[in-house]
Amino acid sequence: MTYQNRLFKLLNSRKAEEKYFMPFFVAGDPNLDSFKEIVKIVEPYADIIEIGIPFSDPIADGPTIQEGNVRAFKAGINTIKALEAIKELRVFTEKPFIILTYYNILIQGSETIEQSIDITFENLKNSGIDGMVIADLPIEEAELVLNACEKYDLALIFLVAPSTTEERLEKIIKKARGFIYLISVMGVTGARESVDQITKDNIARIKKKTNKDLPVFVGFGISKPEHVKIIIDAGADGIIIGSAIVDIIKNNLNNFPSMKDKLVDFHLKIRNSIKERM
Amino acid sequence: MDYIGKYPNKLGRFGDFGGIFAPEILMPALNELNEAYEKYINDPEFQNEFYNILKYYSGRPTPLYFASRLSEYIGCKVYLKREDLNHGGAHKINNVIGQALLAKKMGKKKLIAETGAGQHGFATAIAGAYFGMETKVFMGEVDIVRQSYNVYRMQLLGAEVIPVKSGSKTLKDAINEGLRYWIANVHDTHYLMGSVVGPHPYPMLVREFQRVIGKEIKQQILELENKLPNAIIACIGGGSNAIGAFYDFINEDNVKLIGVEAGGEGKNTNKHSIALGLGRRGVLHGAMQYLLQNEYGNILETHSISAGLDYPGVGPEHCYLSKINRLIVGDATDNETLNAFKKLSELEGIIPALESSHAIAYLIKNKDTFEKDDIIVINLSGSGSKDLSIVSDYIKFKINPKEIL
C-alpha cells in the first residue's frame, strides 16, 4: 500500500530496529521568524517534527511549555499564523509534521462542532500537517476527530499514561494510527533529571500489546542522551523531547546565534545517542 | 417538564454540554471517582453519614427566612435561603463534606482544591481538618490579595495555600494548577472540585451534594406558604449554589429559575464574566460549556468585583438549561451589586457575600416586574464578612479604620 500521509509513509516502510527522534517546538516561540529558522536548522536531525499550537490554558503542560506559549502569544501567535508558518516550512522538508494542541483550538470557526472540525482539519491538511496529538481528548470523546482524520488522511496520535488500565490500553490500540505516545511519568511536561523504573516497566507493558505496525514513542521528562539510551534499551521505538529544547530557547533569548548553536548541538547529541542503540 | 434524573448521560453529557475532555493520565481516576459515586450516592448509610455531618456540624437545615423589610421595598414576598448561616459562611460546605467523605471511602489520603473567593478553599480546609486529611489549596495571587481574610482562615485550619502566578492569577488559573498537581499525585489525592464544572463526573457529583438546598427550600416554602415560589434567583459563577437551589424545581414549570451572572463593569465593556449570556461554546477544564474566548479559542481574562464569579466558563448543566430556555439568565454589574450589598445589610441586618449580592441586585433592578403576591426565593449563598476589605474601598464609611492615624 502506498501512502500520501508522510507519517504513515515513514512508519510503514520501517524496519523493526529503526528508532525515531521527534523534537517538539512551540509555534511562534520566541517569535514567528525565529521559530521557522529553528525548525529549518534542526530538521536534518529529526525524523518527525512536533509543533505545539499554543492554547491559553494548557493543563497538561509544566512551566517550561507554558512559558513557551506565553512568549509565543506575546509575539503575536494565533492558530492561523501558526498554520501559515507550518505551510511555509513544508516547502523545505518532506518530514512528517505532527501538531500538539488542546481540543478547544480545533473546534472554532463554525456553529457546530462537526463543521468546525471539518474546516480546521481541511486547513491542517492544506498546511502540510500529517497528524496531531490532542492533550485533552481521551478516546471516549474522539469520534468526531477520528472521522475527520479519516476524511483528510491525518493521524490522531493517542496518549497512553502509566495510569492507563489494560482495558483502556486495548481500546486505544484498536483506534490508534501512526504511533502510541507513551507518557513516561505521572506528571505534566517538563525536563527531568533521571528515568524512572515506571517508564521502563510501561514501555515493556505496552510493547507486549502492540505489534510492529504501531511503534511506541516515549515523551515527557527526557532531557539527556543517557535517558535516550535507557529508553531505547527498554524497547521504545521513538524519543520525544520538548521541554529540554524549549529550555534552551528560554535560556538563550538574548543571543539567537548562540541559541541556534546550542539547539543544533543538542539535536546532534540526541541523534547520535539514538544511532548508537540502533 | 420531565427532567430530573435524565441528565447527564453515561458520557457526562447534558445535551451538547459537559463530557470528559481530560488528559488520558486522569481518565482512570475520573472513572474510579465515577464508580465510587455510583456505589455510594444511593447507599442509605452514606447518605445518612453525609446528612448527619451537615446537620450536627454545619447546622442544616438552614432557615428559609421571610425578609419583610426587603419584601416591602421590592413589592412582593421575598424569602432568603440562609446558606450564609452554614459553618464556614457559605453553601460550599455541602459539597466538600460530600466529596471528602467519598474520597475517604475511596482510600484517598489527601485533598486538593482550587479557590477563587476563598470560600471553597476555606470549606475544603474545614473538611480536611474534620476528616484529618492533608489539604492543599491553589489560589491565584490576585485572589489572595483581594480575599486575604480567607487566606488566613485556611492556614489556621492547617491547609497549605499555594499561590498561583500563571495566567490571569485568578480562579481559572488556580484550576489549571490544581489539575497539573493532580496529574502528578493522583494515586493518593482527591481533587475536590468546588463547583459544577470540570470533567464528568464532577458536574453531576457536585450537583447531587448541593441538591440539599433546593430540597429544603421546597419543604420549607410549602410549610410556610403552602405553595411553590414563583421564582428562585441565584448567582452563577461556576453555578453550584444555583444548581443546588434549582434542581428539585426543574420539573415544576411554574417556578421560574433565574441565574445572575457577574456583569462587572458592564456588558458593553470587556470587563465582565457573563459566560451564559455572552459566551460561545467551547471546551475548558474538561467540559463543553459556554466560554468567554477569542475567535481562536483562547480563553479571555474576565472581571468581577466578586472573586467567586470571576470565571470565563459556567457549569455545563446551566448551559443546557439555558439553551432549552428553562433557565432565565440575567446579570448585575459591580455597582448594582455593591448597592444591593448595602441595601440588604441596612434592611435586614444581613451582610451578603458579594457573589450572592448579584442575585439581590437582579431582584432590585427588576422589582417592577414582580406582582404583589409573587413569592420569590433568593439563594443567599454566602456571608459577606469575607468581603469587607474589598467593599471598604468602594463604599464611603463615615469612620474608616484604614484612614485613622
mmCIF file of N, CA, C and O in Angstrom, chain B residues 24-106:
data_model
loop_
_atom_site.group_PDB
_atom_site.id
_atom_site.type_symbol
_atom_site.label_atom_id
_atom_site.label_comp_id
_atom_site.label_asym_id
_atom_site.label_seq_id
_atom_site.Cartn_x
_atom_site.Cartn_y
_atom_site.Cartn_z
ATOM 1 N N GLU B 24 -5.452 11.831 29.217
ATOM 2 C CA GLU B 24 -5.517 10.381 29.451
ATOM 3 C C GLU B 24 -5.039 10.015 30.853
ATOM 4 O O GLU B 24 -5.606 9.144 31.514
ATOM 5 N N ILE B 25 -4.029 10.709 31.315
ATOM 6 C CA ILE B 25 -3.417 10.400 32.616
ATOM 7 C C ILE B 25 -4.446 10.489 33.757
ATOM 8 O O ILE B 25 -4.339 9.787 34.758
ATOM 9 N N LEU B 26 -5.490 11.330 33.585
ATOM 10 C CA LEU B 26 -6.510 11.478 34.631
ATOM 11 C C LEU B 26 -7.712 10.567 34.443
ATOM 12 O O LEU B 26 -8.533 10.414 35.352
ATOM 13 N N MET B 27 -7.832 9.973 33.269
ATOM 14 C CA MET B 27 -9.050 9.208 32.969
ATOM 15 C C MET B 27 -9.314 8.072 33.961
ATOM 16 O O MET B 27 -10.447 7.907 34.420
ATOM 17 N N PRO B 28 -8.288 7.284 34.316
ATOM 18 C CA PRO B 28 -8.568 6.220 35.285
ATOM 19 C C PRO B 28 -9.089 6.782 36.618
ATOM 20 O O PRO B 28 -9.996 6.194 37.218
ATOM 21 N N ALA B 29 -8.553 7.898 37.062
ATOM 22 C CA ALA B 29 -9.011 8.490 38.325
ATOM 23 C C ALA B 29 -10.442 9.000 38.216
ATOM 24 O O ALA B 29 -11.239 8.870 39.148
ATOM 25 N N LEU B 30 -10.782 9.579 37.053
ATOM 26 C CA LEU B 30 -12.151 10.067 36.860
ATOM 27 C C LEU B 30 -13.133 8.899 36.802
ATOM 28 O O LEU B 30 -14.233 8.977 37.348
ATOM 29 N N ASN B 31 -12.711 7.820 36.159
ATOM 30 C CA ASN B 31 -13.572 6.626 36.122
ATOM 31 C C ASN B 31 -13.756 6.035 37.513
ATOM 32 O O ASN B 31 -14.853 5.622 37.890
ATOM 33 N N GLU B 32 -12.663 6.027 38.269
ATOM 34 C CA GLU B 32 -12.706 5.494 39.633
ATOM 35 C C GLU B 32 -13.662 6.337 40.501
ATOM 36 O O GLU B 32 -14.465 5.808 41.272
ATOM 37 N N LEU B 33 -13.580 7.648 40.327
ATOM 38 C CA LEU B 33 -14.456 8.552 41.075
ATOM 39 C C LEU B 33 -15.913 8.320 40.701
ATOM 40 O O LEU B 33 -16.807 8.291 41.556
ATOM 41 N N ASN B 34 -16.142 8.132 39.401
ATOM 42 C CA ASN B 34 -17.490 7.881 38.918
ATOM 43 C C ASN B 34 -18.059 6.582 39.511
ATOM 44 O O ASN B 34 -19.217 6.528 39.936
ATOM 45 N N GLU B 35 -17.213 5.553 39.559
ATOM 46 C CA GLU B 35 -17.653 4.274 40.126
ATOM 47 C C GLU B 35 -17.972 4.407 41.614
ATOM 48 O O GLU B 35 -18.969 3.871 42.097
ATOM 49 N N ALA B 36 -17.117 5.133 42.333
ATOM 50 C CA ALA B 36 -17.347 5.333 43.769
ATOM 51 C C ALA B 36 -18.649 6.102 43.987
ATOM 52 O O ALA B 36 -19.451 5.786 44.871
ATOM 53 N N TYR B 37 -18.865 7.105 43.145
ATOM 54 C CA TYR B 37 -20.096 7.892 43.228
ATOM 55 C C TYR B 37 -21.326 7.009 43.027
ATOM 56 O O TYR B 37 -22.272 7.039 43.813
ATOM 57 N N GLU B 38 -21.288 6.185 41.953
ATOM 58 C CA GLU B 38 -22.423 5.294 41.661
ATOM 59 C C GLU B 38 -22.690 4.339 42.832
ATOM 60 O O GLU B 38 -23.826 4.027 43.151
ATOM 61 N N LYS B 39 -21.593 3.898 43.451
ATOM 62 C CA LYS B 39 -21.715 2.933 44.531
ATOM 63 C C LYS B 39 -22.341 3.559 45.786
ATOM 64 O O LYS B 39 -23.166 2.944 46.450
ATOM 65 N N TYR B 40 -21.944 4.790 46.083
ATOM 66 C CA TYR B 40 -22.345 5.372 47.371
ATOM 67 C C TYR B 40 -23.540 6.312 47.330
ATOM 68 O O TYR B 40 -24.182 6.520 48.348
ATOM 69 N N ILE B 41 -23.825 6.909 46.154
ATOM 70 C CA ILE B 41 -24.796 8.014 46.169
ATOM 71 C C ILE B 41 -26.184 7.558 46.613
ATOM 72 O O ILE B 41 -26.918 8.321 47.225
ATOM 73 N N ASN B 42 -26.537 6.313 46.311
ATOM 74 C CA ASN B 42 -27.850 5.839 46.757
ATOM 75 C C ASN B 42 -27.778 4.896 47.953
ATOM 76 O O ASN B 42 -28.756 4.264 48.312
ATOM 77 N N ASP B 43 -26.585 4.838 48.554
ATOM 78 C CA ASP B 43 -26.388 3.997 49.723
ATOM 79 C C ASP B 43 -26.921 4.747 50.961
ATOM 80 O O ASP B 43 -26.405 5.805 51.314
ATOM 81 N N PRO B 44 -27.968 4.208 51.598
ATOM 82 C CA PRO B 44 -28.586 4.927 52.715
ATOM 83 C C PRO B 44 -27.594 5.248 53.838
ATOM 84 O O PRO B 44 -27.683 6.303 54.466
ATOM 85 N N GLU B 45 -26.641 4.345 54.038
ATOM 86 C CA GLU B 45 -25.653 4.571 55.098
ATOM 87 C C GLU B 45 -24.780 5.793 54.786
ATOM 88 O O GLU B 45 -24.511 6.622 55.651
ATOM 89 N N PHE B 46 -24.351 5.879 53.532
ATOM 90 C CA PHE B 46 -23.542 7.027 53.107
ATOM 91 C C PHE B 46 -24.357 8.311 53.231
ATOM 92 O O PHE B 46 -23.904 9.323 53.772
ATOM 93 N N GLN B 47 -25.590 8.268 52.737
ATOM 94 C CA GLN B 47 -26.453 9.451 52.768
ATOM 95 C C GLN B 47 -26.698 9.912 54.205
ATOM 96 O O GLN B 47 -26.711 11.106 54.497
ATOM 97 N N ASN B 48 -26.855 8.936 55.076
ATOM 98 C CA ASN B 48 -27.086 9.230 56.472
ATOM 99 C C ASN B 48 -25.884 9.904 57.113
ATOM 100 O O ASN B 48 -26.009 10.905 57.824
ATOM 101 N N GLU B 49 -24.727 9.323 56.836
ATOM 102 C CA GLU B 49 -23.480 9.864 57.378
ATOM 103 C C GLU B 49 -23.284 11.290 56.850
ATOM 104 O O GLU B 49 -22.960 12.216 57.606
ATOM 105 N N PHE B 50 -23.489 11.465 55.555
ATOM 106 C CA PHE B 50 -23.360 12.778 54.902
ATOM 107 C C PHE B 50 -24.305 13.785 55.565
ATOM 108 O O PHE B 50 -23.897 14.858 56.015
ATOM 109 N N TYR B 51 -25.569 13.418 55.664
ATOM 110 C CA TYR B 51 -26.518 14.395 56.184
ATOM 111 C C TYR B 51 -26.305 14.678 57.669
ATOM 112 O O TYR B 51 -26.472 15.815 58.114
ATOM 113 N N ASN B 52 -25.890 13.662 58.407
ATOM 114 C CA ASN B 52 -25.647 13.910 59.830
ATOM 115 C C ASN B 52 -24.503 14.886 60.070
ATOM 116 O O ASN B 52 -24.553 15.695 60.999
ATOM 117 N N ILE B 53 -23.486 14.810 59.236
ATOM 118 C CA ILE B 53 -22.386 15.789 59.375
ATOM 119 C C ILE B 53 -22.930 17.190 59.069
ATOM 120 O O ILE B 53 -22.683 18.148 59.799
ATOM 121 N N LEU B 54 -23.718 17.289 57.987
ATOM 122 C CA LEU B 54 -24.276 18.608 57.643
ATOM 123 C C LEU B 54 -25.183 19.119 58.764
ATOM 124 O O LEU B 54 -25.206 20.315 59.074
ATOM 125 N N LYS B 55 -25.905 18.214 59.399
ATOM 126 C CA LYS B 55 -26.856 18.624 60.439
ATOM 127 C C LYS B 55 -26.137 19.059 61.723
ATOM 128 O O LYS B 55 -26.357 20.168 62.210
ATOM 129 N N TYR B 56 -25.265 18.202 62.227
ATOM 130 C CA TYR B 56 -24.678 18.488 63.539
ATOM 131 C C TYR B 56 -23.440 19.365 63.477
ATOM 132 O O TYR B 56 -23.099 20.046 64.427
ATOM 133 N N TYR B 57 -22.755 19.329 62.327
ATOM 134 C CA TYR B 57 -21.501 20.092 62.227
ATOM 135 C C TYR B 57 -21.726 21.439 61.548
ATOM 136 O O TYR B 57 -21.163 22.450 61.941
ATOM 137 N N SER B 58 -22.585 21.440 60.516
ATOM 138 C CA SER B 58 -22.761 22.671 59.744
ATOM 139 C C SER B 58 -24.049 23.412 60.077
ATOM 140 O O SER B 58 -24.188 24.584 59.732
ATOM 141 N N GLY B 59 -24.986 22.736 60.744
ATOM 142 C CA GLY B 59 -26.196 23.432 61.148
ATOM 143 C C GLY B 59 -27.360 23.353 60.178
ATOM 144 O O GLY B 59 -28.232 24.222 60.166
ATOM 145 N N ARG B 60 -27.396 22.364 59.309
ATOM 146 C CA ARG B 60 -28.544 22.193 58.410
ATOM 147 C C ARG B 60 -29.730 21.629 59.185
ATOM 148 O O ARG B 60 -29.527 20.901 60.146
ATOM 149 N N PRO B 61 -30.957 21.886 58.748
ATOM 150 C CA PRO B 61 -31.298 22.720 57.592
ATOM 151 C C PRO B 61 -31.088 24.204 57.902
ATOM 152 O O PRO B 61 -31.288 24.638 59.028
ATOM 153 N N THR B 62 -30.707 24.953 56.888
ATOM 154 C CA THR B 62 -30.582 26.403 57.056
ATOM 155 C C THR B 62 -31.983 27.013 56.942
ATOM 156 O O THR B 62 -32.845 26.463 56.261
ATOM 157 N N PRO B 63 -32.205 28.138 57.629
ATOM 158 C CA PRO B 63 -33.548 28.731 57.591
ATOM 159 C C PRO B 63 -33.942 29.260 56.206
ATOM 160 O O PRO B 63 -33.082 29.666 55.431
ATOM 161 N N LEU B 64 -35.252 29.226 55.945
ATOM 162 C CA LEU B 64 -35.801 29.999 54.830
ATOM 163 C C LEU B 64 -36.503 31.169 55.507
ATOM 164 O O LEU B 64 -37.513 30.998 56.178
ATOM 165 N N TYR B 65 -35.937 32.336 55.331
ATOM 166 C CA TYR B 65 -36.326 33.495 56.140
ATOM 167 C C TYR B 65 -37.160 34.476 55.319
ATOM 168 O O TYR B 65 -36.754 34.869 54.208
ATOM 169 N N PHE B 66 -38.326 34.843 55.845
ATOM 170 C CA PHE B 66 -39.154 35.851 55.171
ATOM 171 C C PHE B 66 -38.576 37.234 55.460
ATOM 172 O O PHE B 66 -38.587 37.702 56.601
ATOM 173 N N ALA B 67 -38.042 37.874 54.438
ATOM 174 C CA ALA B 67 -37.393 39.178 54.604
ATOM 175 C C ALA B 67 -38.440 40.268 54.455
ATOM 176 O O ALA B 67 -38.724 40.724 53.355
ATOM 177 N N SER B 68 -39.022 40.695 55.580
ATOM 178 C CA SER B 68 -40.208 41.556 55.494
ATOM 179 C C SER B 68 -39.878 42.961 54.999
ATOM 180 O O SER B 68 -40.597 43.525 54.180
ATOM 181 N N ARG B 69 -38.777 43.531 55.476
ATOM 182 C CA ARG B 69 -38.469 44.897 55.026
ATOM 183 C C ARG B 69 -38.014 44.908 53.570
ATOM 184 O O ARG B 69 -38.335 45.818 52.810
ATOM 185 N N LEU B 70 -37.257 43.895 53.192
ATOM 186 C CA LEU B 70 -36.856 43.791 51.778
ATOM 187 C C LEU B 70 -38.106 43.580 50.910
ATOM 188 O O LEU B 70 -38.246 44.181 49.838
ATOM 189 N N SER B 71 -39.035 42.747 51.403
ATOM 190 C CA SER B 71 -40.269 42.484 50.661
ATOM 191 C C SER B 71 -41.043 43.781 50.419
ATOM 192 O O SER B 71 -41.532 44.027 49.315
ATOM 193 N N GLU B 72 -41.105 44.583 51.454
ATOM 194 C CA GLU B 72 -41.811 45.858 51.350
ATOM 195 C C GLU B 72 -41.140 46.752 50.304
ATOM 196 O O GLU B 72 -41.793 47.378 49.471
ATOM 197 N N TYR B 73 -39.822 46.762 50.333
ATOM 198 C CA TYR B 73 -39.051 47.586 49.396
ATOM 199 C C TYR B 73 -39.241 47.108 47.950
ATOM 200 O O TYR B 73 -39.381 47.914 47.023
ATOM 201 N N ILE B 74 -39.293 45.784 47.754
ATOM 202 C CA ILE B 74 -39.411 45.235 46.398
ATOM 203 C C ILE B 74 -40.868 45.265 45.928
ATOM 204 O O ILE B 74 -41.157 45.512 44.759
ATOM 205 N N GLY B 75 -41.791 44.990 46.835
ATOM 206 C CA GLY B 75 -43.195 44.969 46.457
ATOM 207 C C GLY B 75 -43.724 43.574 46.173
ATOM 208 O O GLY B 75 -44.682 43.404 45.432
ATOM 209 N N CYS B 76 -43.080 42.552 46.718
ATOM 210 C CA CYS B 76 -43.596 41.186 46.675
ATOM 211 C C CYS B 76 -42.991 40.428 47.855
ATOM 212 O O CYS B 76 -42.249 41.001 48.633
ATOM 213 N N LYS B 77 -43.349 39.154 47.961
ATOM 214 C CA LYS B 77 -42.836 38.393 49.102
ATOM 215 C C LYS B 77 -41.468 37.800 48.795
ATOM 216 O O LYS B 77 -41.345 36.982 47.881
ATOM 217 N N VAL B 78 -40.481 38.200 49.562
ATOM 218 C CA VAL B 78 -39.122 37.724 49.313
ATOM 219 C C VAL B 78 -38.644 36.864 50.483
ATOM 220 O O VAL B 78 -38.703 37.292 51.640
ATOM 221 N N TYR B 79 -38.225 35.672 50.150
ATOM 222 C CA TYR B 79 -37.612 34.778 51.143
ATOM 223 C C TYR B 79 -36.121 34.640 50.849
ATOM 224 O O TYR B 79 -35.713 34.622 49.685
ATOM 225 N N LEU B 80 -35.341 34.539 51.912
ATOM 226 C CA LEU B 80 -33.903 34.315 51.741
ATOM 227 C C LEU B 80 -33.554 32.922 52.246
ATOM 228 O O LEU B 80 -33.865 32.583 53.396
ATOM 229 N N LYS B 81 -32.933 32.114 51.391
ATOM 230 C CA LYS B 81 -32.433 30.819 51.838
ATOM 231 C C LYS B 81 -31.053 31.078 52.445
ATOM 232 O O LYS B 81 -30.113 31.460 51.736
ATOM 233 N N ARG B 82 -30.974 30.867 53.764
ATOM 234 C CA ARG B 82 -29.807 31.366 54.504
ATOM 235 C C ARG B 82 -28.617 30.403 54.461
ATOM 236 O O ARG B 82 -28.169 29.910 55.494
ATOM 237 N N GLU B 83 -28.068 30.175 53.268
ATOM 238 C CA GLU B 83 -26.859 29.344 53.157
ATOM 239 C C GLU B 83 -25.656 30.011 53.817
ATOM 240 O O GLU B 83 -24.664 29.365 54.135
ATOM 241 N N ASP B 84 -25.770 31.338 54.030
ATOM 242 C CA ASP B 84 -24.683 32.055 54.714
ATOM 243 C C ASP B 84 -24.531 31.597 56.167
ATOM 244 O O ASP B 84 -23.502 31.830 56.787
ATOM 245 N N LEU B 85 -25.576 30.958 56.697
ATOM 246 C CA LEU B 85 -25.509 30.516 58.095
ATOM 247 C C LEU B 85 -24.856 29.143 58.275
ATOM 248 O O LEU B 85 -24.689 28.679 59.396
ATOM 249 N N ASN B 86 -24.478 28.522 57.156
ATOM 250 C CA ASN B 86 -23.722 27.274 57.271
ATOM 251 C C ASN B 86 -22.396 27.517 57.978
ATOM 252 O O ASN B 86 -21.825 28.611 57.914
ATOM 253 N N HIS B 87 -21.859 26.458 58.574
ATOM 254 C CA HIS B 87 -20.496 26.528 59.079
ATOM 255 C C HIS B 87 -19.560 26.891 57.932
ATOM 256 O O HIS B 87 -19.641 26.294 56.857
ATOM 257 N N GLY B 88 -18.716 27.896 58.139
ATOM 258 C CA GLY B 88 -17.848 28.354 57.058
ATOM 259 C C GLY B 88 -18.430 29.529 56.302
ATOM 260 O O GLY B 88 -17.733 30.176 55.528
ATOM 261 N N GLY B 89 -19.713 29.798 56.507
ATOM 262 C CA GLY B 89 -20.301 31.004 55.940
ATOM 263 C C GLY B 89 -20.756 30.904 54.500
ATOM 264 O O GLY B 89 -20.965 31.936 53.855
ATOM 265 N N ALA B 90 -20.924 29.690 53.975
ATOM 266 C CA ALA B 90 -21.396 29.571 52.598
ATOM 267 C C ALA B 90 -21.895 28.160 52.314
ATOM 268 O O ALA B 90 -21.630 27.231 53.081
ATOM 269 N N HIS B 91 -22.586 28.034 51.173
ATOM 270 C CA HIS B 91 -23.108 26.737 50.733
ATOM 271 C C HIS B 91 -22.001 25.744 50.411
ATOM 272 O O HIS B 91 -22.260 24.557 50.278
ATOM 273 N N LYS B 92 -20.778 26.212 50.247
ATOM 274 C CA LYS B 92 -19.674 25.357 49.788
ATOM 275 C C LYS B 92 -19.485 24.123 50.668
ATOM 276 O O LYS B 92 -19.014 23.093 50.201
ATOM 277 N N ILE B 93 -19.856 24.221 51.938
ATOM 278 C CA ILE B 93 -19.647 23.117 52.878
ATOM 279 C C ILE B 93 -20.392 21.844 52.439
ATOM 280 O O ILE B 93 -19.894 20.741 52.633
ATOM 281 N N ASN B 94 -21.573 21.998 51.842
ATOM 282 C CA ASN B 94 -22.363 20.823 51.426
ATOM 283 C C ASN B 94 -21.533 19.917 50.519
ATOM 284 O O ASN B 94 -21.457 18.706 50.696
ATOM 285 N N ASN B 95 -20.941 20.541 49.514
ATOM 286 C CA ASN B 95 -20.165 19.803 48.521
ATOM 287 C C ASN B 95 -18.879 19.229 49.102
ATOM 288 O O ASN B 95 -18.531 18.081 48.822
ATOM 289 N N VAL B 96 -18.180 19.998 49.926
ATOM 290 C CA VAL B 96 -16.881 19.489 50.414
ATOM 291 C C VAL B 96 -17.069 18.325 51.381
ATOM 292 O O VAL B 96 -16.274 17.389 51.369
ATOM 293 N N ILE B 97 -18.112 18.378 52.192
ATOM 294 C CA ILE B 97 -18.353 17.241 53.101
ATOM 295 C C ILE B 97 -18.676 15.997 52.268
ATOM 296 O O ILE B 97 -18.129 14.918 52.504
ATOM 297 N N GLY B 98 -19.525 16.158 51.269
ATOM 298 C CA GLY B 98 -19.876 15.023 50.408
ATOM 299 C C GLY B 98 -18.663 14.437 49.708
ATOM 300 O O GLY B 98 -18.417 13.232 49.750
ATOM 301 N N GLN B 99 -17.881 15.305 49.063
ATOM 302 C CA GLN B 99 -16.717 14.798 48.310
ATOM 303 C C GLN B 99 -15.634 14.237 49.220
ATOM 304 O O GLN B 99 -15.002 13.230 48.889
ATOM 305 N N ALA B 100 -15.386 14.882 50.359
ATOM 306 C CA ALA B 100 -14.329 14.390 51.253
ATOM 307 C C ALA B 100 -14.724 13.032 51.828
ATOM 308 O O ALA B 100 -13.887 12.141 51.964
ATOM 309 N N LEU B 101 -16.001 12.883 52.123
ATOM 310 C CA LEU B 101 -16.487 11.595 52.626
ATOM 311 C C LEU B 101 -16.294 10.508 51.559
ATOM 312 O O LEU B 101 -15.837 9.407 51.851
ATOM 313 N N LEU B 102 -16.614 10.865 50.321
ATOM 314 C CA LEU B 102 -16.432 9.931 49.212
ATOM 315 C C LEU B 102 -14.950 9.593 49.027
ATOM 316 O O LEU B 102 -14.578 8.427 48.846
ATOM 317 N N ALA B 103 -14.095 10.614 49.112
ATOM 318 C CA ALA B 103 -12.645 10.411 48.958
ATOM 319 C C ALA B 103 -12.117 9.476 50.037
ATOM 320 O O ALA B 103 -11.278 8.607 49.790
ATOM 321 N N LYS B 104 -12.620 9.678 51.226
ATOM 322 C CA LYS B 104 -12.222 8.835 52.357
ATOM 323 C C LYS B 104 -12.602 7.372 52.075
ATOM 324 O O LYS B 104 -11.804 6.465 52.272
ATOM 325 N N LYS B 105 -13.825 7.170 51.595
ATOM 326 C CA LYS B 105 -14.280 5.810 51.257
ATOM 327 C C LYS B 105 -13.411 5.207 50.159
ATOM 328 O O LYS B 105 -13.239 3.993 50.094
ATOM 329 N N MET B 106 -12.891 6.066 49.261
ATOM 330 C CA MET B 106 -12.053 5.585 48.168
ATOM 331 C C MET B 106 -10.620 5.321 48.619
ATOM 332 O O MET B 106 -9.784 4.890 47.821
#
